[in-house]
Coordinates of C-alpha atoms and ligand atoms in Angstrom, one line a residue:
Q404 CA -81.5 -123.5 -6.2
V405 CA -78.1 -122.7 -7.5
K406 CA -76.8 -121.9 -4.1
A407 CA -77.9 -125.3 -2.7
Q408 CA -76.3 -127.1 -5.7
R409 CA -73.1 -125.3 -5.1
G410 CA -73.3 -126.2 -1.5
N411 CA -73.7 -129.9 -2.4
A412 CA -70.9 -129.8 -4.9
L413 CA -68.6 -128.4 -2.3
C414 CA -69.8 -130.6 0.6
F415 CA -66.2 -131.9 1.1
F416 CA -65.1 -128.4 1.8
D417 CA -64.7 -127.3 5.4
P418 CA -66.8 -124.1 5.9
Q419 CA -64.3 -123.0 8.6
M420 CA -61.6 -123.0 5.9
Q421 CA -63.7 -120.9 3.6
I422 CA -64.2 -118.4 6.4
E423 CA -60.5 -118.3 6.9
I424 CA -59.8 -117.8 3.2
N425 CA -62.4 -115.0 3.0
H426 CA -60.9 -113.4 6.1
R427 CA -57.4 -113.5 4.6
A428 CA -58.5 -112.1 1.2
R429 CA -60.3 -109.3 3.0
L430 CA -57.3 -108.5 5.1
E431 CA -55.1 -108.5 2.0
S432 CA -57.2 -106.0 0.1
D433 CA -57.6 -103.9 3.3
L434 CA -53.8 -103.8 3.6
Q435 CA -53.3 -102.7 0.1
A436 CA -55.8 -99.9 0.6
A437 CA -54.2 -99.0 3.9
L438 CA -50.8 -98.4 2.2
A439 CA -52.4 -96.2 -0.5
E440 CA -54.5 -94.3 2.1
G441 CA -51.8 -93.7 4.7
Q442 CA -53.3 -95.7 7.5
F443 CA -49.9 -96.9 8.8
E444 CA -47.9 -95.2 11.4
L445 CA -44.7 -95.9 13.2
H446 CA -44.5 -96.0 17.0
Y447 CA -41.2 -95.8 18.8
Q448 CA -40.2 -97.8 21.8
P449 CA -37.3 -96.2 23.7
Q450 CA -34.0 -97.9 24.4
F451 CA -31.9 -97.0 27.4
T452 CA -28.6 -97.5 29.1
L453 CA -28.6 -98.8 32.7
G454 CA -27.8 -95.3 33.7
G455 CA -31.0 -94.0 32.2
A456 CA -29.6 -92.3 29.0
L457 CA -32.0 -92.6 26.1
V458 CA -29.9 -93.9 23.2
G459 CA -32.5 -94.7 20.6
A460 CA -35.7 -96.5 19.8
E461 CA -37.2 -99.4 17.8
A462 CA -39.7 -98.4 15.1
L463 CA -42.8 -100.6 15.4
L464 CA -45.5 -100.6 12.7
R465 CA -49.1 -99.7 13.7
W466 CA -52.2 -99.9 11.5
H467 CA -55.1 -97.6 12.1
H468 CA -57.9 -99.6 10.4
P469 CA -60.9 -97.4 9.7
Q470 CA -63.4 -99.9 11.2
R471 CA -61.3 -102.2 13.4
G472 CA -59.2 -99.5 15.1
L473 CA -55.5 -100.2 15.9
V474 CA -54.4 -103.5 14.5
A475 CA -51.3 -105.2 15.9
P476 CA -48.4 -106.4 13.6
S477 CA -49.0 -110.0 14.7
E478 CA -52.4 -109.8 13.0
F479 CA -51.1 -108.5 9.6
I480 CA -47.4 -109.0 9.1
T481 CA -47.7 -112.7 8.1
V482 CA -50.5 -111.8 5.6
A483 CA -48.3 -109.0 4.2
E484 CA -45.4 -111.4 3.9
D485 CA -47.5 -114.1 2.1
S486 CA -49.0 -111.6 -0.3
G487 CA -45.8 -109.8 -1.0
L488 CA -47.2 -106.6 0.2
I489 CA -44.5 -106.5 2.8
V490 CA -42.0 -105.3 0.1
P491 CA -43.7 -101.9 -0.5
L492 CA -44.8 -101.8 3.1
G493 CA -41.3 -102.5 4.4
L494 CA -40.0 -99.8 2.1
W495 CA -42.5 -97.3 3.5
V496 CA -41.3 -98.2 7.0
L497 CA -37.7 -97.7 6.1
R498 CA -38.4 -94.4 4.4
T499 CA -40.5 -93.1 7.3
A500 CA -37.9 -94.2 9.8
C501 CA -35.1 -92.6 7.9
Q502 CA -37.1 -89.4 7.5
Q503 CA -37.5 -89.4 11.3
L504 CA -33.8 -89.9 11.8
A505 CA -33.1 -87.0 9.5
T506 CA -35.5 -84.8 11.5
W507 CA -33.9 -85.8 14.8
Q508 CA -30.4 -85.1 13.4
G509 CA -31.5 -81.5 12.8
D510 CA -32.0 -80.9 16.6
P511 CA -28.9 -81.1 18.8
R512 CA -31.0 -82.6 21.6
S513 CA -31.9 -85.7 19.5
A514 CA -29.1 -85.8 17.0
G515 CA -27.5 -88.9 18.4
L516 CA -30.6 -91.1 18.6
Q517 CA -30.4 -94.4 16.9
L518 CA -33.3 -96.1 15.2
S519 CA -33.9 -99.9 14.9
V520 CA -36.0 -101.1 12.0
N521 CA -37.4 -104.6 11.6
V522 CA -36.8 -106.3 8.3
S523 CA -38.9 -109.2 7.0
A524 CA -37.5 -112.2 5.2
R525 CA -39.3 -111.5 1.9
Q526 CA -38.1 -107.9 2.0
F527 CA -34.5 -108.8 2.7
R528 CA -34.4 -111.4 0.0
Q529 CA -35.3 -108.9 -2.7
P530 CA -32.2 -108.8 -5.0
D531 CA -32.0 -105.0 -4.7
F532 CA -32.6 -104.8 -0.9
A533 CA -29.2 -103.3 -0.1
E534 CA -29.4 -100.8 -2.9
R535 CA -32.9 -99.7 -1.8
V536 CA -31.7 -99.1 1.7
I537 CA -28.7 -97.1 0.4
G538 CA -31.1 -95.1 -1.8
V539 CA -33.4 -94.3 1.1
L540 CA -30.4 -93.1 3.2
Q541 CA -29.3 -90.8 0.4
Q542 CA -32.8 -89.5 -0.3
T543 CA -33.6 -88.7 3.3
G544 CA -30.1 -87.6 4.5
A545 CA -30.2 -89.9 7.5
R546 CA -26.8 -90.8 8.8
S547 CA -26.3 -94.5 8.1
H548 CA -24.6 -95.4 11.4
L549 CA -27.8 -94.3 13.3
L550 CA -29.8 -96.9 11.3
K551 CA -29.9 -100.4 12.8
L552 CA -31.6 -103.1 10.8
E553 CA -33.1 -106.0 12.9
L554 CA -32.8 -109.4 11.3
T555 CA -33.8 -112.8 12.7
E556 CA -31.7 -115.9 12.8
S557 CA -34.1 -117.8 10.5
L558 CA -34.0 -115.0 8.0
V559 CA -30.2 -115.0 7.9
L560 CA -29.8 -118.8 7.9
D561 CA -32.4 -119.2 5.1
D562 CA -29.6 -118.1 2.7
V563 CA -26.4 -117.4 4.5
Q564 CA -24.4 -116.4 1.4
D565 CA -27.0 -113.9 0.3
S566 CA -27.4 -112.6 3.8
I567 CA -23.6 -112.1 4.3
A568 CA -23.2 -110.4 1.0
K569 CA -26.0 -107.9 1.6
M570 CA -25.0 -107.3 5.2
H571 CA -21.4 -106.6 4.2
L572 CA -22.4 -104.2 1.5
L573 CA -24.6 -102.2 3.9
R574 CA -22.0 -102.4 6.7
T575 CA -19.4 -100.7 4.4
K576 CA -22.0 -97.9 4.1
G577 CA -22.2 -97.7 7.9
V578 CA -25.5 -99.4 8.5
R579 CA -25.6 -101.6 11.6
F580 CA -27.3 -104.9 12.2
S581 CA -29.0 -106.4 15.2
M582 CA -30.0 -110.0 15.6
D583 CA -33.6 -109.8 16.8
D584 CA -35.3 -112.5 19.0
F585 CA -31.8 -113.9 19.6
G586 CA -31.7 -117.4 21.2
T587 CA -34.9 -118.6 19.6
G588 CA -33.2 -119.8 16.4
H589 CA -30.4 -122.1 15.6
S590 CA -27.4 -119.9 16.1
S591 CA -23.9 -121.3 16.4
L592 CA -20.8 -119.3 17.3
A593 CA -19.2 -120.4 14.1
Y594 CA -21.7 -118.6 11.8
L595 CA -22.2 -115.7 14.2
T596 CA -18.5 -114.8 13.7
R597 CA -19.0 -114.6 10.0
L598 CA -21.8 -112.0 10.2
P599 CA -21.0 -108.3 10.4
L600 CA -23.3 -107.8 13.4
H601 CA -23.3 -104.9 15.8
Q602 CA -25.9 -106.1 18.4
L603 CA -27.6 -109.2 19.8
K604 CA -31.1 -108.7 21.1
I605 CA -32.1 -111.1 23.7
D606 CA -35.6 -112.5 23.0
Q607 CA -38.3 -111.5 25.4
S608 CA -39.3 -115.1 26.0
F609 CA -36.1 -115.6 28.0
V610 CA -36.4 -112.2 29.8
R611 CA -39.9 -113.0 30.9
N612 CA -38.8 -115.9 33.0
L613 CA -35.7 -114.5 34.5
G614 CA -35.4 -115.5 38.2
L615 CA -38.3 -118.0 37.6
R616 CA -36.8 -120.6 35.3
H617 CA -33.2 -121.5 35.9
T618 CA -32.7 -122.6 32.3
D619 CA -33.7 -119.1 31.1
D620 CA -31.3 -117.5 33.6
V621 CA -28.5 -119.6 32.1
I622 CA -29.5 -118.9 28.5
V623 CA -29.5 -115.2 29.2
Q624 CA -26.1 -115.3 30.9
T625 CA -24.8 -117.3 28.0
I626 CA -26.1 -114.8 25.4
I627 CA -24.5 -111.9 27.3
G628 CA -21.3 -113.9 27.5
M629 CA -21.4 -114.7 23.8
A630 CA -21.9 -111.0 23.0
R631 CA -18.8 -110.2 25.1
T632 CA -16.8 -112.8 23.3
L633 CA -17.8 -111.5 19.9
D634 CA -17.4 -107.9 21.0
L635 CA -21.1 -107.2 20.2
E636 CA -23.5 -104.9 22.0
V637 CA -26.3 -106.7 23.8
I638 CA -29.8 -105.4 24.4
A639 CA -32.7 -107.1 26.2
E640 CA -36.2 -106.7 24.9
G641 CA -39.4 -107.2 26.9
V642 CA -38.0 -106.0 30.3
E643 CA -41.0 -105.5 32.5
T644 CA -39.8 -105.7 36.1
A645 CA -37.1 -104.3 38.2
E646 CA -36.0 -107.9 39.0
Q647 CA -35.4 -108.7 35.4
R648 CA -33.5 -105.4 34.9
D649 CA -31.3 -106.1 37.9
F650 CA -30.6 -109.6 36.8
L651 CA -29.6 -108.4 33.3
A652 CA -27.5 -105.5 34.8
S653 CA -25.7 -107.8 37.2
H654 CA -24.6 -109.9 34.1
G655 CA -23.5 -106.9 32.1
C656 CA -26.3 -106.2 29.7
D657 CA -25.7 -103.0 27.8
L658 CA -29.1 -101.7 26.8
Y659 CA -32.7 -102.1 27.9
Q660 CA -36.1 -102.0 26.1
G661 CA -39.4 -103.0 27.6
Y662 CA -42.6 -101.8 29.4
L663 CA -40.6 -101.1 32.5
F664 CA -38.7 -98.4 30.6
G665 CA -41.4 -97.3 28.1
R666 CA -44.0 -98.7 25.7
P667 CA -44.0 -98.1 22.0
M668 CA -45.4 -94.6 21.5
P669 CA -46.1 -92.0 18.9
V670 CA -43.1 -89.9 18.0
A671 CA -44.3 -87.0 20.2
G672 CA -44.2 -89.3 23.2
L673 CA -40.6 -90.3 22.5
E674 CA -39.5 -86.7 21.9
A675 CA -41.1 -85.7 25.3
L676 CA -38.6 -88.1 26.9
L677 CA -35.8 -85.9 25.7
S678 CA -34.8 -83.6 28.5
P679 CA -32.0 -81.3 27.4
L680 CA -29.6 -83.2 29.6
S681 CA -30.5 -86.8 28.6
Q682 CA -30.5 -85.6 24.9
S683 CA -26.9 -84.5 25.0
Q684 CA -26.0 -87.6 27.0
A685 CA -27.6 -89.7 24.3
G686 CA -25.6 -87.8 21.7
Q687 CA -22.3 -88.5 23.4
E688 CA -23.2 -92.2 24.0
A689 CA -23.9 -92.8 20.4
R690 CA -20.6 -91.3 19.3
Ligands
C2E878 P1 -40.2 -107.6 17.7 O1 -39.3 -106.9 16.6 O2 -39.5 -108.6 18.5 O3 -40.7 -106.4 18.6 C1 -40.9 -106.5 20.0 C2 -42.3 -106.6 20.3 O4 -42.4 -106.8 21.7 C3 -43.2 -105.4 19.9 O5 -44.5 -105.9 19.6 C4 -43.3 -104.7 21.2 O6 -44.4 -103.8 21.4 C5 -43.3 -105.8 22.2 N1 -42.8 -105.4 23.6 C6 -41.9 -104.5 23.8 N2 -41.6 -104.4 25.2 C7 -42.4 -105.3 25.7 C8 -42.6 -105.8 27.1 O7 -42.0 -105.3 28.0 N3 -43.5 -106.8 27.3 C9 -44.2 -107.3 26.3 N4 -45.1 -108.3 26.6 N5 -44.1 -107.0 25.0 C10 -43.2 -106.0 24.7 P2 -45.3 -105.4 18.4 O8 -45.1 -104.0 18.2 O9 -46.7 -106.0 18.5 O10 -44.6 -106.2 17.2 C11 -44.6 -107.6 17.0 C12 -43.6 -108.0 16.0 O11 -44.1 -107.6 14.7 C13 -42.2 -107.5 16.1 O12 -41.5 -108.2 17.0 C14 -41.7 -107.6 14.7 O13 -41.3 -109.0 14.4 C15 -43.0 -107.4 13.9 N6 -42.9 -106.0 13.4 C16 -43.3 -104.8 14.0 N7 -43.1 -103.8 13.2 C17 -42.6 -104.2 12.0 C18 -42.1 -103.6 10.8 O14 -42.1 -102.4 10.6 N8 -41.6 -104.5 9.9 C19 -41.6 -105.8 10.0 N9 -41.1 -106.6 9.0 N10 -42.0 -106.4 11.2 C20 -42.5 -105.6 12.2
MG879 MG1 -37.6 -106.1 16.6
MG880 MG1 -37.6 -108.9 19.0
MG881 MG1 -39.8 -110.8 19.5

């Protein structure tokens, strides 16, 4: 039988590997279809001051797969990166986020809200990345200083010259930058000072062990101190307990994001957090 012969010919081949390859190929074509058919959605995780003012949100991508239900980014971002699909997908995220910003701007209760958007390496390395962002801002009418792009250390360090050039161009247009997952990469003060950053985002792996692992306590204190020295805003992600919040607060952390404060939620959920009072507060904070 043909099948058996083929089986013999490929006997050196690990069947588990074939399953993995099939799975990836399937995921890739599903992702492509998903973008065309509008299966993606942005959820928004709120960000607060210690005083409880809502200052903005992080946009987090969600995929409603017709068969598999809600699929987490950890299951598809890497495949989207490897296949290059992250470029059109990332543009969709940016456009959707900026449309949301523009909508919020039209309502005095939400006009000051900032929106953080994750940028992938492959997307950022596109030669026209900065021009694309500027184009989306113009098309949507979103105010550039309310858009915050989240980059990682490895992304920036991968090509420092290119990163600095793009960041400076966007910075002159008003766009802000946050260093996501900060502390997990190979940062040095020397290169941090060369980047036009607005914010450091303490990685949740350090926040998780606050009060439990002394080294993480020290790392978090150091990051907050670094932010102070460089005159950057500092936000903690993955804040789940009052103890973590209190530790961060006692060391001067500016902003808070995590399950203790709110999970990523559909836009209606975020808008429900806007009481008339906290909205106007948020507007003033952002100014
Ligand atoms: P990230 O940018 O570091 O986002 C934070 C992740 O931590 C999110 O996971 C969020 O849901 C989760 N998180 C927030 N608060 C807590 C908490 O208190 N406890 C715990 N355990 N987790 C918390 P999510 O949404 O699954 O996203 C995972 C990663 O996928 C993101 O990490 C980001 O790197 C990537 N990602 C998400 N959306 C996008 C996107 O639109 N574009 C790109 N390029 N990457 C994205
Ligand atoms: Mg992020
Ligand atoms: Mg992060
Ligand atoms: Mg992270």
